[in-house]
Amino acid sequence: MMKIRSLICLSILSVGLVSCQQQKPKDAYADEVEALLSKMSLAEKIGQLNLLDGSWQAERLENDIRDGHVGSVLNCSGETANQLQRVAVEESRLGIPLLFGRDVIHGFKTIFPIPLGQAASFNEELIEQGSRVAAIEASSVGVRHTYAPMIDVTRDPRWGRVAESLGEDAYLTSRLGVAMVKGLQGDDLTDPSAIAACAKHFAAYGMTEGGRDYNVADISAETLHDYVLPPFKAAADAGCATFMTSFNEINGMPASASKYLFTDLLRDEWNWTGMVVSDYYSIEQLKVQAFCETLDESAIYGINAGVDMDMMSHVYWPLLEDLVKAGKVKESVVDNAVRNVLRLKYQLGLFENPYCDTTRDSVFYAPEHLETAKKLATESVVLLKNEDQVLPLTDNIQSVAVIGPMANAPVEQLGTWCFDAEPEHSVTPLAALTEECGDRVKINYAKGLAYSRDESETEIPAAVAAARRSDVVLLFVGEEAILSGEAKCRADISLPGAQSKLIDEVAKAGKPIVLVVMAGRPLTIGAETEKCAAVLYAFHGGTMAGPALSDLIFGKENPSGKLPITFPKMVGQVPIYYNQKLIGRPAGDDIVLLKDIPVEAKQTSLGFSSYWLEVGYKPLYPFGYGLSYTSFDYKKIQVSNPELKMDGSIDVWCEVKNTGTRPGKETVQLYVQDVAGSATRPCRELKGFKKVEIAPGETEVVSFTITPDMLGFYHAVDGKTYPETGRFNVWIGSSSEGGLKSEFELVK
Ligand code: GLC
């Protein structure tokens, strides 16, 4: 099988011989772009490719802008941005407006759940609404480019940026990533509330070895094409205005220098005509990655690969000018990059409206924004356990113990990547529960630990005492925000600090425990959940995490989240994910666990199957799993035709009945398995989902349409993606395990 490496090597060879990228067919603003380009000096062209941080050497920034050396500025907004914009528009020779960028990853001022939490909602409409709110708030202070959505598929909870991801599945990431693009960009980029989205990090950043940030991604062509690229193709097809390079290499080729990714694939094969920005310093880092020896070479590789803008490497400017004059870079290559930058500025209407109006009433934290944040936080919570229906709390509860370092942590509940957030606006679980309980239910609050990493046990007795005085315990644990995000990888994904000890000691009080986990990743909480009657996984839920959790705990809302990523029992199981390949010796229920192995057992006595001796082969919780306060019964799966023709489609449906006593939302999931192929195929793959609200006792018929293109996979032999005829299994169910099964055959 030809690995992606040889494909990439081919593109390395072509880098030196690069011919300028032929401009795509005439597009919007082509006349304006060409007219302006024709007036620009080489130095001014290169200035448009320079993206500087507004906090960097602020005293010289204005001069650089005035001299035409800066095209975009990140990390400043409001009047500061307007001041820089005035210099660009009114004092530089050509008056080309600046593009202001910012990481608006899950909200600007109103903070939504981290993207991993949003993914648990499986609710595209709500995610789009949340991204729209983020765009309205950010654009109101001049931000018109955000470096989001992050659509790196990852199977590794050790990776700090799993918090920013939409989970382990390419199909789910594709659909939710497109929802974010639509929300951020709106219907028309010239609308002042629209901000250009940025599909990042292209590519394979989520597949780095060891879950360690910035590390090497050494993956097959199949993994690249079947799991890594689809969300980016979906974003490109959805009109995502920009892409960002990733820090990692892919099989020896740093993404930021990959002509294969940014020219051959993105522009030539996908016909995408947007603007590419490097990641922070990533052009300069090509030298650090031992891919080249000089910054001149870094500049040559970056611009020839098709990376239009250099974020903070200070390589394109000032080095490209001499490189063009020395004939080492064609000016036509620079011209194409400048076209992509200018086109985006015209698309955003920056030439007509370069400034933000800071005199208008603030749109931050508007009631409808907070309401959207609460809805998304509510639907992002996953009910993992609910023994004896301890949840929702009923009227016979007269006192609750609210315990744990995350119960009243306004900074921590916001999660990573929320530079503009203001924790004073966070509504914590303690605040929301206090509001909810009023004088009806007594709250006994005891923090137990000062923060998630706290090893001190001095406050644990007071927490135990609070539990003893209460009918039920609400125990809020998890991770401080700083423990996930960029460069925050963990080799141990258990609860930090003495939180497990806190749970153990509180459990001795003998009261039912509702464990609420607020974290930036899956945590190995198996032992802790055994001591608790109920478990709500809330991720970092944002500004309105508290009211969302209070409504769920007291039953005003019914949990509907489903896991967007597999939860391992132990970190040693990683990578463990639902759509794994079928192996030659699968484990079954006859495995012998380490604790049960007889002393002096014979070498062959444990059989020969694939599992871990300590924990078996199953995860703690599977992808797609999530409970409800009601129950849903799946019946009567049917297929419209047992044969699917290459030019046709078939429908598959089943009945879903709410067999409980309260309304509930259920994410009905469609999985397909290619029973055999010219390459081994996964045990099943998510190919559809629908979130439906069903009243008690009612039945919904949920139907999906299957077409051959949904069944395709990458063929290394010819580098193409297509389906193969043959038998397919199909399931409709409530998670990636089990479900109603049927089958069909794909025929010519
Ligand atoms: C960071 C991140 C990237 C972010 C950029 C600007 O290093 O990798 O996702 O958008 O720099 O902050």
mmCIF file of C-alpha atoms in Angstrom, residues 401-407 445-468 473-478 495-511 513-516 527-528 531-532:
data_model
loop_
_atom_site.group_PDB
_atom_site.id
_atom_site.type_symbol
_atom_site.label_atom_id
_atom_site.label_comp_id
_atom_site.label_asym_id
_atom_site.label_seq_id
_atom_site.Cartn_x
_atom_site.Cartn_y
_atom_site.Cartn_z
ATOM 1 C CA ALA A 401 -24.992 19.136 49.866
ATOM 2 C CA VAL A 402 -23.213 21.111 47.160
ATOM 3 C CA ILE A 403 -19.590 20.013 47.271
ATOM 4 C CA GLY A 404 -16.450 20.173 45.121
ATOM 5 C CA PRO A 405 -13.885 22.523 43.571
ATOM 6 C CA MET A 406 -15.975 23.030 40.425
ATOM 7 C CA ALA A 407 -19.229 23.989 42.156
ATOM 8 C CA TYR A 445 -22.115 24.054 50.693
ATOM 9 C CA ALA A 446 -18.597 22.762 51.294
ATOM 10 C CA LYS A 447 -15.865 23.152 48.697
ATOM 11 C CA GLY A 448 -13.860 20.149 49.907
ATOM 12 C CA LEU A 449 -10.899 21.209 47.763
ATOM 13 C CA ALA A 450 -9.818 24.728 46.794
ATOM 14 C CA TYR A 451 -9.231 23.826 43.125
ATOM 15 C CA SER A 452 -9.110 20.705 40.975
ATOM 16 C CA ARG A 453 -5.393 20.002 41.558
ATOM 17 C CA ASP A 454 -5.605 20.677 45.295
ATOM 18 C CA GLU A 455 -3.939 17.807 47.217
ATOM 19 C CA SER A 456 -4.816 19.235 50.628
ATOM 20 C CA GLU A 457 -7.370 17.121 52.487
ATOM 21 C CA THR A 458 -7.993 19.539 55.328
ATOM 22 C CA GLU A 459 -11.399 20.656 54.051
ATOM 23 C CA ILE A 460 -12.661 17.154 53.231
ATOM 24 C CA PRO A 461 -14.125 16.469 56.710
ATOM 25 C CA ALA A 462 -16.314 19.558 56.384
ATOM 26 C CA ALA A 463 -17.549 18.249 53.052
ATOM 27 C CA VAL A 464 -18.351 14.882 54.596
ATOM 28 C CA ALA A 465 -20.229 16.637 57.377
ATOM 29 C CA ALA A 466 -22.244 18.610 54.808
ATOM 30 C CA ALA A 467 -23.140 15.339 53.126
ATOM 31 C CA ARG A 468 -24.252 13.809 56.385
ATOM 32 C CA VAL A 473 -25.025 15.140 47.460
ATOM 33 C CA LEU A 474 -24.289 17.177 44.330
ATOM 34 C CA LEU A 475 -20.533 16.715 43.851
ATOM 35 C CA PHE A 476 -18.854 18.978 41.259
ATOM 36 C CA VAL A 477 -15.434 17.778 40.120
ATOM 37 C CA GLY A 478 -13.284 17.974 36.993
ATOM 38 C CA LEU A 495 -9.295 13.394 38.191
ATOM 39 C CA PRO A 496 -6.484 15.724 39.286
ATOM 40 C CA GLY A 497 -5.566 16.418 42.906
ATOM 41 C CA ALA A 498 -7.369 14.753 45.783
ATOM 42 C CA GLN A 499 -10.771 14.713 44.032
ATOM 43 C CA SER A 500 -10.983 10.920 44.066
ATOM 44 C CA LYS A 501 -10.219 10.955 47.777
ATOM 45 C CA LEU A 502 -12.930 13.581 48.244
ATOM 46 C CA ILE A 503 -15.444 11.337 46.466
ATOM 47 C CA ASP A 504 -14.360 8.311 48.525
ATOM 48 C CA GLU A 505 -14.747 10.179 51.819
ATOM 49 C CA VAL A 506 -18.065 11.796 50.909
ATOM 50 C CA ALA A 507 -19.403 8.395 49.826
ATOM 51 C CA LYS A 508 -18.844 7.167 53.403
ATOM 52 C CA ALA A 509 -21.609 9.519 54.501
ATOM 53 C CA GLY A 510 -23.992 7.050 52.871
ATOM 54 C CA LYS A 511 -26.050 9.568 50.937
ATOM 55 C CA ILE A 513 -24.203 11.169 45.172
ATOM 56 C CA VAL A 514 -24.863 12.969 41.900
ATOM 57 C CA LEU A 515 -21.415 13.397 40.337
ATOM 58 C CA VAL A 516 -21.112 16.342 37.948
ATOM 59 C CA ALA A 527 -13.842 3.883 39.953
ATOM 60 C CA GLU A 528 -15.464 7.142 41.029
ATOM 61 C CA LYS A 531 -19.524 5.205 44.195
ATOM 62 C CA CYS A 532 -22.130 7.531 42.718
#
